[in-house]
Protein backbone atom coordinates (compact mmCIF):
# COMPACT_ATOMS: atom_id res chain seq x y z
CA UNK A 1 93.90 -0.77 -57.18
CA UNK A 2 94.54 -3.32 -54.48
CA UNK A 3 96.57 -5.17 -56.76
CA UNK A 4 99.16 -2.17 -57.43
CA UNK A 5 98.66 -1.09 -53.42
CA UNK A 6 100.46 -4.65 -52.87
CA UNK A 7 103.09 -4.52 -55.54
CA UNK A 8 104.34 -1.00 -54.25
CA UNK A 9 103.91 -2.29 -50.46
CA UNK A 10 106.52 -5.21 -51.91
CA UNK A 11 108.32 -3.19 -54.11
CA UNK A 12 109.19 -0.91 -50.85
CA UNK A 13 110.07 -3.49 -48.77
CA UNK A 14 112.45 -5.13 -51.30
CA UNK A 15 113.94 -2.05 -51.55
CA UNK A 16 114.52 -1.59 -47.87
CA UNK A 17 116.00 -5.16 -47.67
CA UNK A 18 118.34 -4.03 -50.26
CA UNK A 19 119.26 -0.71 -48.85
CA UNK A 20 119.84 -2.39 -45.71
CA UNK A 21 122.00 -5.02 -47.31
CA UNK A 22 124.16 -2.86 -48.80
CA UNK A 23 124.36 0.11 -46.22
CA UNK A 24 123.35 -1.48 -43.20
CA UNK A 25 120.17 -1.57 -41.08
CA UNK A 26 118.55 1.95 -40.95
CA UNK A 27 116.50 3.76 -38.17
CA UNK A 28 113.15 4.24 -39.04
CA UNK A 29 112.53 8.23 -39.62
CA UNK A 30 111.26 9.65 -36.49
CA UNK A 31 108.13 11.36 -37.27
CA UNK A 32 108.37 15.33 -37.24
CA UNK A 33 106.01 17.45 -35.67
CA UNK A 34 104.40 20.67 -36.98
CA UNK A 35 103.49 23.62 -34.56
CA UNK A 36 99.95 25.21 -35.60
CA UNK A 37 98.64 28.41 -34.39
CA UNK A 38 95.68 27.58 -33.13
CA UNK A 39 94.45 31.42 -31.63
CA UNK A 40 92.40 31.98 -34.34
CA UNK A 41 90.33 29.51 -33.91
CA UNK A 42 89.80 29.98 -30.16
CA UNK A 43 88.79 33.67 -30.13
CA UNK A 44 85.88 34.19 -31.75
């Protein structure tokens, strides 16, 4: 498995290189974050 692990880690990155070739460097995607109710779990 870490055979395929590294192939798709290079296969990503050649991908990105390409990508950015062709369109231009691109911002890494900002992470997004989820609101959770939480109540439930402080109320017994």
């Amino acid at each position: 498995m870490d055979f395929i692990d590294k192939m798709l880690e290079k296969l990503r990155e050649w991908v990105r290189r390409l990508t950015d070739a062709i369109l231009g460097p691109q911002p890494e995607p900002e992470p997004v974050t989820i609101p959770v109710d939480d109540r439930s779990r402080r109320n017994p």
